[in-house]
Amino acid sequence: MASKLPNETLQHIFSYIEDTKSLYSIIQVNHAWSQNSIKFLYKKPFRNDIKLNNQIEIIFRFLPFIEKDKDLGKYLRKFILDEKENDEILIKDDDDDHHQSKEKEVQDFTLPKHAMFDYPSFVTHLDFQNLFTTVTEFFIIYKEVFDIWKIEKQKRVDQFEIQESSSSSTSFTILEPSKLDKILSYILTILRIITFRRANIIWLKIDLKYKDIKRFLNTKNIENDDDNWEDDDSDFDSDDEHVDILKVTKFYKTIFRIEECFKFHLKMDITKNCFTRLEYLNYGRIFSKLNILKILSNLCKYLKIIHIEEHDLPNIQEPLTSLIRNQQHLEHIKIIGNDNSRDDYYDDGIFEIMSSLESVAGSLKKIEFLKIYIRNEEAFKFLIKCDNLESLYLEDSYITLKNIEWISLADLSKLGCLKLINNQSNEELSVMKINPFERIFQNKKISSNLHEILLQNPFMNNFNLLESVGVNCKNLVSFSTYIITEQDIQNLFIILKNCSKLELLNFCYLSDLYLDNIKTDFIINLAKRLPGRLLCLGLYGLIRYFYEFQYFLENSAVNLKLLVVKNSYGFEKLTEYELFVRKWSEEKGITLKEFRCISDKDLFLIKWE
């Protein structure tokens, strides 16, 4: 039956569907639905939620477009054979070669005879790690059928024999590329197809996992640089120091070669058009970054999200700061570093990265810093200008008192979410009995609008921190914290009294002292004074015995939908807990959906309708 809806309406509906199985079913309904939904099926071709065999099938859909690219062989030879030449010369030669045929290429945009749709042009999301994995498996399965190098090698032999028919051909030799280079030539082919079909990439993830390159690190033939495809489950630790060093060397050599592949692709002029509208960039820890970030900093001006994970942040400071400063509307920055660095070189690099955020401070809505040692006293000064910041997340970092003061002095009136996890600050604060984060909540412009707070910093004593939260943050909807001292317990009730909008609460009791003299009263009072809107509650380490759990439920007056209880010592007779919950739920007239034990009997969750 023909669809009565206009194409624009169908496309608008299909744009909200992410599930690949649903999209695949849609394209089989009728011609109109297929025409209007196919681009949504192929916009994210290489991703985790697609089975590997289906991703390989996507490669087969892309390969027919090779026939439209007459210079593919020359392009791949430049990468494989001329790898030591100057990059700019390579690209200049490539531009010169294509200059005369550029107009023809633009016009020759018809589909190859074996393609029903222009599949590569639909790509908007590119995951390099999944592409690398998919192409590697494709090569292993089909290397004898689709060996691009053998085809190009035969072409060159034929050309040489024609040109040198009167001379001996014994002097003509072509070195066989490594298996890694052959795989990279496949990747370059796919990337080139996507680029030449004028795809508009808005989402890019550049990453590698150790398992992706493990097969290239077999030490049996490492001195001969031979790629052995048997899995090697050994780690870098080895009794043979010589082999160990060679393996580490080859590990980084492999990473740098893969980086060269992507850099080679990015430096084509036509590739620049493919990435100029990029909005999301995720750059993983293993992948080398220095050269590619330099290129992207010149190409990309419209990034909304930058996610960088790097163990040596000062090493990429220059291209990263350039990338940040060149953005016109950056909204979300996430940087994961390595907090083990402690020298001036590290401090200077981190300061430059933080300072670069001043240029985009007005557009930033979300900031996440993890595993960063922030010692320069001016590093967080840029936060003064973050007028539109909505979320701030700091984890596993060292932050000086002065930098925390920069947060507390900022006019973050739009800040709704603040998460502080496993952070440390100046050691003398413990002696002074001050929690440095308390000053943030004393700023009324910040605290009055906070609706989600997570405070889990076991290396700091809370002191009066929870009291400041209870007094100043009356619009809280979600709150999670550690309970360390008896003072924290008293301050907790201030939060329960003043924050009536709370819907989610998580408490984790960390103290070695169990405080038996107040435990029973505390649990009963906690149950009675829970906010009426509360839906989800997590109790971690607060309940150790069945009778405490019984007291809690019997005195609870709120209609919880989810309750999570954890005891690191484990629960005895979990069936006793379950039977009591079922009986209590029946007496209350509420329906129990689930009682489930998790993590070896030290945690269970309960769900009610």
Coordinates of C-alpha atoms in Angstrom, one line a residue:
M1 CA 0.0 0.0 0.0
A2 CA 1.4 3.4 -1.0
S3 CA 2.2 5.8 1.8
K4 CA -0.1 8.9 2.0
L5 CA 2.4 10.9 4.1
P6 CA 4.7 13.3 2.3
N7 CA 8.4 12.5 2.1
E8 CA 9.4 15.3 4.6
T9 CA 7.0 13.9 7.2
L10 CA 8.3 10.3 6.8
Q11 CA 11.9 11.5 7.1
H12 CA 11.1 13.5 10.2
I13 CA 9.5 10.4 11.8
F14 CA 12.4 8.1 10.8
S15 CA 15.0 10.5 12.1
Y16 CA 13.9 9.7 15.7
I17 CA 14.6 5.9 15.2
E18 CA 18.0 4.8 16.4
D19 CA 17.5 1.0 16.5
T20 CA 19.1 -0.6 13.5
K21 CA 16.7 -3.6 13.5
S22 CA 13.7 -1.3 13.4
L23 CA 15.2 0.8 10.5
Y24 CA 16.0 -2.4 8.6
S25 CA 12.4 -3.5 8.9
I26 CA 11.2 0.0 7.8
I27 CA 13.2 -0.1 4.5
Q28 CA 11.3 -3.3 3.6
V29 CA 7.8 -1.9 4.0
N30 CA 7.5 -0.3 0.6
H31 CA 9.5 1.9 -1.9
A32 CA 8.5 5.2 -0.3
W33 CA 9.5 4.1 3.2
S34 CA 12.8 2.6 1.8
Q35 CA 13.7 5.8 0.0
N36 CA 13.1 8.0 3.0
S37 CA 14.6 5.8 5.7
I38 CA 17.7 4.4 4.1
K39 CA 19.9 7.3 5.0
F40 CA 19.1 6.9 8.7
L41 CA 20.1 3.2 8.5
Y42 CA 23.5 4.1 7.0
K43 CA 24.4 7.3 8.9
K44 CA 26.2 5.2 11.7
P45 CA 27.6 2.3 9.7
F46 CA 30.4 1.2 12.1
R47 CA 29.2 1.0 15.7
N48 CA 29.1 -1.4 18.6
D49 CA 25.5 -2.3 18.5
I50 CA 25.7 -3.8 15.0
K51 CA 26.9 -7.4 14.6
L52 CA 30.3 -7.8 13.0
N53 CA 29.0 -9.8 10.0
N54 CA 26.5 -6.9 9.3
Q55 CA 29.3 -4.4 9.5
I56 CA 31.3 -6.5 7.0
E57 CA 28.2 -6.5 4.8
I58 CA 28.3 -2.6 4.8
I59 CA 31.8 -2.8 3.4
F60 CA 30.4 -4.8 0.4
R61 CA 27.8 -2.1 -0.1
F62 CA 30.6 0.5 -0.2
L63 CA 33.1 -1.3 -2.5
P64 CA 31.2 -0.9 -5.8
F65 CA 32.0 2.8 -5.6
I66 CA 35.6 2.1 -6.2
E67 CA 34.9 2.1 -9.9
K68 CA 34.2 5.8 -9.7
D69 CA 37.7 6.5 -8.4
K70 CA 40.3 6.0 -11.1
D71 CA 43.1 7.3 -9.0
L72 CA 42.6 5.0 -6.0
G73 CA 45.7 2.9 -6.8
K74 CA 48.0 5.9 -7.0
Y75 CA 46.6 7.3 -3.8
L76 CA 47.3 4.0 -1.9
R77 CA 50.8 3.7 -3.4
K78 CA 51.6 7.1 -2.1
F79 CA 50.7 6.0 1.4
I80 CA 52.4 2.6 1.3
L81 CA 55.5 3.2 -0.9
D82 CA 56.3 6.9 -0.4
E83 CA 55.7 7.0 3.3
K84 CA 59.0 8.8 4.0
E85 CA 58.3 11.7 1.6
N86 CA 57.2 15.1 2.9
D87 CA 53.5 15.1 3.7
E88 CA 52.9 18.5 2.1
I89 CA 54.6 17.4 -1.2
L90 CA 52.5 14.3 -1.3
I91 CA 49.3 16.2 -0.9
K92 CA 50.4 18.9 -3.3
D93 CA 51.1 16.2 -5.9
D94 CA 47.8 14.7 -5.2
D95 CA 46.1 18.0 -5.6
D96 CA 47.9 18.6 -8.9
D97 CA 47.0 15.2 -10.2
H98 CA 43.3 15.9 -9.5
H99 CA 43.2 19.5 -10.6
Q100 CA 42.5 18.8 -14.2
S101 CA 39.9 16.2 -13.5
K102 CA 38.3 18.0 -10.6
E103 CA 35.3 19.4 -12.6
K104 CA 34.7 15.9 -14.1
E105 CA 34.8 14.3 -10.6
V106 CA 32.2 16.8 -9.4
Q107 CA 29.9 16.0 -12.2
D108 CA 30.4 12.3 -12.2
F109 CA 28.2 11.7 -9.2
T110 CA 26.1 8.9 -10.6
L111 CA 25.7 5.6 -8.9
P112 CA 27.7 2.6 -9.9
K113 CA 25.7 -0.1 -11.6
H114 CA 25.7 -2.5 -8.5
A115 CA 24.5 0.2 -6.0
M116 CA 20.8 0.9 -5.3
F117 CA 21.5 3.9 -3.1
D118 CA 24.4 6.3 -2.5
Y119 CA 25.2 4.6 0.8
P120 CA 28.6 6.3 1.5
S121 CA 27.0 9.8 1.2
F122 CA 24.6 9.0 4.1
V123 CA 27.5 8.5 6.6
T124 CA 27.4 11.2 9.4
H125 CA 29.0 9.2 12.3
L126 CA 32.5 7.7 12.0
D127 CA 33.9 5.4 14.6
F128 CA 37.5 4.7 13.7
Q129 CA 38.0 2.0 16.2
N130 CA 35.1 0.0 15.0
L131 CA 36.1 0.6 11.4
F132 CA 39.6 -0.7 12.1
T133 CA 38.2 -3.8 13.8
T134 CA 35.7 -4.5 10.9
V135 CA 38.2 -4.0 8.2
T136 CA 40.7 -6.2 10.0
E137 CA 38.2 -9.1 10.1
F138 CA 37.2 -8.4 6.5
F139 CA 40.8 -8.7 5.5
I140 CA 41.3 -12.0 7.3
I141 CA 38.2 -13.5 5.7
Y142 CA 38.6 -12.1 2.1
K143 CA 42.3 -11.3 1.7
E144 CA 42.7 -13.7 -1.2
V145 CA 39.6 -12.5 -3.0
F146 CA 39.9 -8.7 -2.5
D147 CA 43.7 -8.1 -2.4
I148 CA 43.9 -4.5 -3.6
W149 CA 47.7 -4.6 -3.5
K150 CA 48.0 -7.6 -5.8
I151 CA 45.8 -5.9 -8.3
E152 CA 47.9 -2.7 -8.2
K153 CA 51.1 -4.7 -8.3
Q154 CA 50.0 -6.5 -11.5
K155 CA 49.1 -3.1 -13.1
R156 CA 52.5 -1.8 -12.4
V157 CA 54.2 -4.9 -13.7
D158 CA 52.2 -4.7 -16.9
Q159 CA 53.0 -1.0 -17.3
F160 CA 56.7 -1.6 -16.7
E161 CA 56.8 -4.5 -19.2
I162 CA 55.2 -2.2 -21.9
Q163 CA 57.7 0.6 -21.2
E164 CA 60.8 -1.6 -20.9
S165 CA 60.0 -4.4 -23.3
S166 CA 63.5 -4.4 -24.7
S167 CA 65.2 -4.7 -21.3
S168 CA 65.3 -7.3 -18.6
S169 CA 62.5 -7.1 -16.0
T170 CA 64.7 -8.7 -13.3
S171 CA 65.7 -5.3 -11.9
F172 CA 62.0 -4.4 -11.3
T173 CA 61.0 -5.3 -7.7
I174 CA 58.0 -4.4 -5.6
L175 CA 58.2 -4.9 -1.9
E176 CA 55.3 -6.7 -0.3
P177 CA 53.5 -4.4 2.2
S178 CA 53.0 -5.6 5.8
K179 CA 49.6 -7.0 6.7
L180 CA 49.1 -3.8 8.8
D181 CA 49.7 -1.6 5.7
K182 CA 47.4 -3.8 3.7
I183 CA 44.6 -3.3 6.3
L184 CA 45.3 0.4 6.4
S185 CA 45.0 0.5 2.6
Y186 CA 41.5 -1.0 3.0
I187 CA 40.6 1.6 5.6
L188 CA 41.9 4.4 3.3
T189 CA 39.8 3.0 0.5
I190 CA 36.6 3.1 2.7
L191 CA 37.4 6.5 4.0
R192 CA 38.1 7.8 0.5
I193 CA 34.8 6.3 -0.8
I194 CA 32.9 8.1 2.0
T195 CA 34.8 11.3 1.3
F196 CA 34.4 11.3 -2.5
R197 CA 30.6 10.7 -2.2
R198 CA 30.5 14.0 -0.2
A199 CA 29.5 12.6 3.2
N200 CA 29.1 15.2 5.9
I201 CA 30.7 13.9 9.1
I202 CA 29.3 15.5 12.2
W203 CA 30.4 12.8 14.8
L204 CA 33.9 11.4 15.0
K205 CA 35.5 8.9 17.4
I206 CA 39.2 8.2 17.0
D207 CA 40.3 5.4 19.3
L208 CA 42.0 2.0 19.4
K209 CA 41.9 -0.8 21.9
Y210 CA 44.8 -3.1 22.8
K211 CA 43.0 -6.1 21.4
D212 CA 42.9 -4.2 18.0
I213 CA 46.6 -4.2 17.7
K214 CA 47.6 -7.2 19.8
R215 CA 47.8 -9.4 16.8
F216 CA 50.6 -7.2 15.4
L217 CA 52.7 -7.6 18.5
N218 CA 53.7 -11.3 18.4
T219 CA 57.3 -11.5 19.4
K220 CA 58.3 -14.7 17.6
N221 CA 59.1 -12.8 14.4
I222 CA 59.3 -9.4 15.8
E223 CA 62.9 -8.7 14.8
N224 CA 61.9 -9.3 11.1
D225 CA 58.9 -7.0 11.5
D226 CA 56.7 -9.9 10.4
D227 CA 53.0 -9.8 11.3
N228 CA 52.0 -13.1 12.9
W229 CA 48.2 -13.5 13.1
E230 CA 48.2 -16.0 16.0
D231 CA 46.7 -14.5 19.1
D232 CA 49.3 -13.7 21.7
D233 CA 47.8 -13.6 25.2
S234 CA 51.0 -12.5 26.9
D235 CA 51.3 -9.1 28.5
F236 CA 54.2 -6.7 28.2
D237 CA 55.8 -8.1 31.3
S238 CA 58.4 -10.7 30.3
D239 CA 61.5 -12.4 31.7
D240 CA 63.2 -11.8 28.4
E241 CA 64.0 -8.0 28.5
H242 CA 65.1 -7.9 24.9
V243 CA 61.8 -9.3 23.6
D244 CA 59.9 -7.1 26.0
I245 CA 61.5 -3.9 24.7
L246 CA 61.0 -5.0 21.1
K247 CA 57.3 -5.6 21.8
V248 CA 56.8 -2.2 23.4
T249 CA 58.6 -0.6 20.5
K250 CA 56.4 -2.4 18.0
F251 CA 53.3 -1.4 20.0
Y252 CA 54.1 2.3 19.6
K253 CA 55.3 1.8 16.0
T254 CA 52.0 0.2 15.1
I255 CA 50.0 3.1 16.8
F256 CA 52.1 5.7 14.9
R257 CA 51.6 3.9 11.6
I258 CA 47.8 3.9 12.1
E259 CA 47.9 7.6 13.0
E260 CA 49.9 8.2 9.7
C261 CA 47.0 6.5 7.9
F262 CA 44.3 8.7 9.2
K263 CA 46.6 11.8 8.9
F264 CA 47.2 11.0 5.3
H265 CA 43.5 10.9 4.6
L266 CA 42.7 14.1 6.5
K267 CA 45.3 16.1 4.5
M268 CA 43.5 15.6 1.2
D269 CA 41.7 18.8 0.1
I270 CA 38.4 17.0 -0.5
T271 CA 38.6 15.5 3.0
K272 CA 38.5 19.0 4.5
N273 CA 35.0 19.5 3.2
C274 CA 33.9 16.2 4.8
F275 CA 34.9 17.3 8.3
T276 CA 34.3 21.1 8.3
R277 CA 30.9 20.6 10.0
L278 CA 32.1 18.3 12.7
E279 CA 30.2 18.7 15.9
Y280 CA 31.4 15.8 18.1
L281 CA 35.1 14.7 18.6
N282 CA 36.0 11.8 20.9
Y283 CA 39.8 11.1 21.0
G284 CA 40.8 8.0 23.0
R285 CA 43.8 7.3 25.2
I286 CA 45.8 4.8 23.0
F287 CA 45.6 6.7 19.7
S288 CA 48.4 9.1 19.0
K289 CA 47.1 12.6 18.8
L290 CA 49.7 15.3 18.1
N291 CA 49.6 15.4 14.3
I292 CA 45.9 14.8 13.8
L293 CA 44.9 17.4 16.4
K294 CA 47.0 19.9 14.4
I295 CA 45.0 19.2 11.3
L296 CA 41.6 19.1 13.0
S297 CA 42.3 22.4 14.8
N298 CA 42.5 24.1 11.3
L299 CA 39.5 22.1 9.8
C300 CA 36.9 22.2 12.6
K301 CA 35.3 25.4 13.8
Y302 CA 31.8 24.2 14.8
L303 CA 32.6 21.5 17.5
K304 CA 30.0 21.3 20.2
I305 CA 31.6 18.5 22.2
I306 CA 35.3 17.6 22.7
H307 CA 36.2 14.5 24.6
I308 CA 40.0 13.9 25.0
E309 CA 41.7 11.2 26.9
E310 CA 45.5 11.5 27.1
H311 CA 48.2 10.3 29.5
D312 CA 50.6 13.1 28.5
L313 CA 48.4 16.2 28.2
P314 CA 51.3 18.7 28.0
N315 CA 52.6 16.9 24.9
I316 CA 49.4 17.8 23.0
Q317 CA 48.9 21.1 24.7
E318 CA 49.6 23.2 21.6
P319 CA 47.2 21.6 19.1
L320 CA 44.6 21.0 21.8
T321 CA 44.5 24.7 22.9
S322 CA 44.5 25.7 19.2
L323 CA 41.5 23.4 18.6
I324 CA 39.6 24.8 21.6
R325 CA 40.3 28.5 20.7
N326 CA 39.1 28.0 17.1
Q327 CA 35.7 26.8 18.1
Q328 CA 32.7 29.2 17.7
H329 CA 30.2 27.4 20.0
L330 CA 31.8 24.7 22.1
E331 CA 29.3 23.4 24.7
H332 CA 30.9 20.4 26.3
I333 CA 34.6 19.7 27.1
K334 CA 35.7 16.5 28.8
I335 CA 39.4 15.9 29.5
I336 CA 40.8 12.7 31.1
G337 CA 44.5 12.9 32.0
N338 CA 47.0 11.2 34.2
D339 CA 47.2 12.6 37.7
N340 CA 50.6 11.0 38.5
S341 CA 52.5 13.9 36.9
R342 CA 54.0 16.3 39.3
D343 CA 56.6 18.6 37.5
D344 CA 56.6 22.1 36.2
Y345 CA 56.3 20.9 32.6
Y346 CA 53.0 19.3 33.5
D347 CA 51.7 22.3 35.4
D348 CA 52.5 24.7 32.6
G349 CA 50.8 22.4 30.0
I350 CA 47.7 22.0 32.1
F351 CA 47.5 25.8 32.8
E352 CA 47.7 26.5 29.0
I353 CA 44.9 24.1 28.3
M354 CA 42.7 25.6 31.1
S355 CA 43.5 29.1 29.9
S356 CA 42.4 28.3 26.4
L357 CA 38.9 27.6 27.7
E358 CA 38.5 31.3 28.5
S359 CA 38.0 31.9 24.8
V360 CA 34.9 29.6 24.7
A361 CA 33.8 30.2 28.3
G362 CA 30.6 31.9 27.3
S363 CA 29.3 29.0 25.3
L364 CA 30.3 26.2 27.7
K365 CA 27.5 24.2 29.3
K366 CA 29.2 21.2 30.6
I367 CA 32.8 20.7 31.9
E368 CA 34.3 17.3 33.0
F369 CA 37.9 17.0 34.3
L370 CA 39.2 13.6 35.4
K371 CA 42.6 12.5 36.6
I372 CA 44.1 16.0 36.3
Y373 CA 46.6 17.6 38.8
I374 CA 45.7 21.3 38.9
R375 CA 48.3 23.1 40.9
N376 CA 48.6 26.5 39.1
E377 CA 46.6 28.9 41.2
E378 CA 45.1 30.6 38.1
A379 CA 44.0 27.5 36.2
F380 CA 40.3 27.7 37.0
K381 CA 40.1 31.5 36.6
F382 CA 38.3 30.9 33.3
L383 CA 35.2 29.7 35.2
I384 CA 34.5 33.3 36.1
K385 CA 33.3 33.8 32.5
C386 CA 31.2 30.6 32.3
D387 CA 27.9 32.3 32.6
N388 CA 26.0 29.4 30.8
L389 CA 27.6 26.5 32.6
E390 CA 25.0 23.9 33.6
S391 CA 27.1 20.9 34.7
L392 CA 30.6 20.6 36.4
Y393 CA 32.2 17.2 37.0
L394 CA 35.5 16.8 38.8
E395 CA 36.9 13.3 39.6
D396 CA 40.2 11.7 40.7
S397 CA 41.9 15.1 40.6
Y398 CA 44.0 17.3 42.8
I399 CA 42.6 20.8 43.0
T400 CA 44.3 23.6 45.0
L401 CA 42.2 25.7 47.4
K402 CA 42.7 28.7 45.3
N403 CA 41.2 27.0 42.2
I404 CA 38.2 25.8 44.3
E405 CA 37.8 29.5 45.3
W406 CA 37.6 30.4 41.6
I407 CA 34.5 28.1 41.4
S408 CA 32.9 29.6 44.5
L409 CA 33.5 33.2 43.2
A410 CA 32.0 32.5 39.8
D411 CA 28.4 33.6 38.9
L412 CA 27.3 30.1 37.9
S413 CA 23.6 30.9 38.2
K414 CA 22.7 28.3 35.6
L415 CA 24.6 25.5 37.2
G416 CA 22.2 22.6 37.9
C417 CA 24.6 19.6 38.3
L418 CA 27.7 19.4 40.4
K419 CA 29.6 16.1 40.8
L420 CA 32.8 15.9 42.9
I421 CA 34.3 12.4 43.2
N422 CA 37.5 11.2 44.8
N423 CA 39.2 14.6 44.7
Q424 CA 42.0 16.0 46.9
S425 CA 43.2 19.4 47.9
N426 CA 45.7 21.2 50.2
E427 CA 46.7 18.9 53.0
E428 CA 46.6 21.7 55.6
L429 CA 42.9 22.0 55.2
S430 CA 42.4 18.8 57.3
V431 CA 44.2 20.4 60.2
M432 CA 42.1 23.6 59.8
K433 CA 39.0 21.4 59.8
I434 CA 37.7 23.0 56.6
N435 CA 36.2 21.2 53.5
P436 CA 37.2 23.5 50.6
F437 CA 34.1 22.6 48.6
E438 CA 31.9 24.2 51.3
R439 CA 32.5 27.6 49.9
I440 CA 30.9 26.7 46.6
F441 CA 27.6 26.0 48.4
Q442 CA 27.8 29.2 50.3
N443 CA 27.5 31.1 47.0
K444 CA 23.7 31.6 46.8
K445 CA 23.8 32.2 43.1
I446 CA 25.2 28.7 42.7
S447 CA 23.5 26.7 45.4
S448 CA 19.9 28.0 44.9
N449 CA 19.7 26.4 41.4
L450 CA 21.5 23.2 42.0
H451 CA 19.2 20.2 41.5
E452 CA 21.8 17.4 41.3
I453 CA 24.8 17.0 43.7
L454 CA 27.2 14.1 44.1
L455 CA 29.8 14.5 46.9
Q456 CA 32.0 11.4 47.2
N457 CA 35.5 12.5 48.4
P458 CA 36.7 10.0 50.9
F459 CA 40.1 11.6 51.2
M460 CA 38.5 14.8 52.7
N461 CA 36.5 15.1 55.9
N462 CA 33.1 16.7 55.2
F463 CA 33.2 18.8 58.4
N464 CA 30.3 21.3 57.8
L465 CA 29.9 20.6 54.0
L466 CA 26.6 18.7 54.4
E467 CA 25.2 21.4 56.6
S468 CA 26.0 24.0 53.9
V469 CA 24.2 21.8 51.3
G470 CA 21.1 21.5 53.5
V471 CA 20.9 25.2 54.3
N472 CA 21.5 26.5 50.8
C473 CA 20.5 23.9 48.2
K474 CA 16.7 23.7 48.7
N475 CA 15.9 22.8 45.1
L476 CA 17.7 19.5 45.2
V477 CA 16.2 16.6 43.2
S478 CA 19.1 14.2 43.3
F479 CA 21.8 13.9 46.1
S480 CA 24.5 11.4 46.8
T481 CA 27.2 11.5 49.5
Y482 CA 29.5 9.7 51.8
I483 CA 28.7 9.6 55.6
I484 CA 32.0 9.6 57.4
T485 CA 31.5 11.0 60.9
E486 CA 28.7 11.4 63.5
Q487 CA 28.6 15.1 62.5
D488 CA 27.7 14.0 59.0
I489 CA 24.7 12.1 60.3
Q490 CA 23.4 15.1 62.1
N491 CA 23.9 17.3 59.0
L492 CA 22.1 14.7 56.9
F493 CA 18.9 15.4 58.6
I494 CA 19.2 19.1 57.8
I495 CA 19.2 18.1 54.1
L496 CA 16.2 15.8 54.6
K497 CA 14.3 18.6 56.3
N498 CA 15.0 21.4 53.9
C499 CA 15.2 19.6 50.5
S500 CA 11.5 18.5 50.1
K501 CA 11.9 18.1 46.3
L502 CA 14.3 15.2 46.5
E503 CA 13.5 12.2 44.3
L504 CA 16.8 10.3 44.5
L505 CA 19.1 9.8 47.5
N506 CA 22.3 7.7 47.9
F507 CA 24.1 7.4 51.2
C508 CA 27.4 5.5 51.6
Y509 CA 28.7 5.0 55.2
L510 CA 32.5 4.9 55.2
S511 CA 33.6 5.1 58.8
D512 CA 35.3 2.2 60.5
L513 CA 33.4 3.0 63.7
Y514 CA 29.9 1.5 63.4
L515 CA 28.4 3.8 66.1
D516 CA 26.2 1.1 67.5
N517 CA 24.8 3.5 70.1
I518 CA 23.0 5.6 67.5
K519 CA 22.4 3.1 64.7
T520 CA 18.9 1.9 65.6
D521 CA 17.6 5.4 66.2
F522 CA 19.3 6.7 63.2
I523 CA 17.8 4.1 60.9
I524 CA 14.3 4.7 62.3
N525 CA 14.6 8.5 62.1
L526 CA 16.0 8.2 58.6
A527 CA 13.0 6.1 57.4
K528 CA 10.5 8.5 59.0
R529 CA 12.0 11.7 57.7
L530 CA 12.6 10.8 54.1
P531 CA 11.1 13.5 51.7
G532 CA 7.6 12.6 50.5
R533 CA 8.6 12.8 46.8
L534 CA 11.4 10.3 47.1
L535 CA 11.3 7.5 44.5
C536 CA 14.8 6.0 44.5
L537 CA 17.0 5.3 47.6
G538 CA 20.5 3.7 47.9
L539 CA 21.8 2.7 51.3
Y540 CA 25.4 1.6 51.1
G541 CA 26.9 0.3 54.4
L542 CA 24.2 1.8 56.6
I543 CA 22.3 -1.5 57.1
R544 CA 24.1 -4.6 58.2
Y545 CA 21.5 -6.8 59.9
F546 CA 18.1 -8.1 59.1
Y547 CA 16.4 -6.3 62.1
E548 CA 17.8 -3.0 60.9
F549 CA 16.3 -3.5 57.5
Q550 CA 13.0 -4.5 59.1
Y551 CA 13.0 -1.4 61.2
F552 CA 13.7 0.7 58.1
L553 CA 10.8 -0.6 56.0
E554 CA 8.3 -0.7 58.8
N555 CA 8.9 3.0 59.6
S556 CA 9.2 4.2 56.0
A557 CA 6.3 6.4 54.9
V558 CA 7.3 7.1 51.3
N559 CA 6.3 5.2 48.2
L560 CA 9.7 4.1 46.9
K561 CA 10.0 2.7 43.4
L562 CA 13.6 1.5 43.8
L563 CA 15.6 0.6 46.9
V564 CA 19.2 -0.6 46.7
V565 CA 20.9 -2.0 49.9
K566 CA 24.6 -2.9 50.1
N567 CA 26.7 -4.3 52.8
S568 CA 30.4 -5.1 52.1
Y569 CA 30.3 -7.8 54.7
G570 CA 27.5 -9.6 52.9
F571 CA 24.0 -10.5 54.0
E572 CA 23.1 -13.8 55.7
K573 CA 19.9 -15.5 54.7
L574 CA 18.9 -13.3 51.8
T575 CA 15.7 -15.3 51.4
E576 CA 14.7 -13.9 54.8
Y577 CA 15.0 -10.4 53.4
E578 CA 13.0 -11.3 50.3
L579 CA 10.2 -13.0 52.2
F580 CA 9.9 -10.0 54.5
V581 CA 9.8 -7.6 51.5
R582 CA 7.0 -9.6 49.8
K583 CA 5.0 -9.8 53.0
W584 CA 5.5 -6.1 53.7
S585 CA 4.6 -5.1 50.1
E586 CA 1.4 -7.2 50.3
E587 CA 0.3 -5.6 53.6
K588 CA 0.9 -2.1 52.1
G589 CA -1.1 -3.0 49.0
I590 CA 1.8 -2.2 46.6
T591 CA 3.0 -4.5 43.8
L592 CA 6.6 -5.9 44.1
K593 CA 8.2 -6.0 40.6
E594 CA 11.6 -7.4 41.4
F595 CA 13.8 -8.5 44.3
R596 CA 17.3 -9.3 42.9
C597 CA 20.6 -10.1 44.5
I598 CA 23.6 -8.6 42.9
S599 CA 27.3 -8.9 43.4
D600 CA 27.7 -12.1 45.5
K601 CA 25.1 -11.5 48.2
D602 CA 26.5 -8.1 49.3
L603 CA 24.0 -6.0 47.4
F604 CA 20.3 -6.4 46.5
L605 CA 17.8 -4.2 44.8
I606 CA 14.0 -4.0 45.1
K607 CA 11.6 -2.5 42.5
W608 CA 8.0 -1.7 43.1
E609 CA 5.3 -0.5 40.7

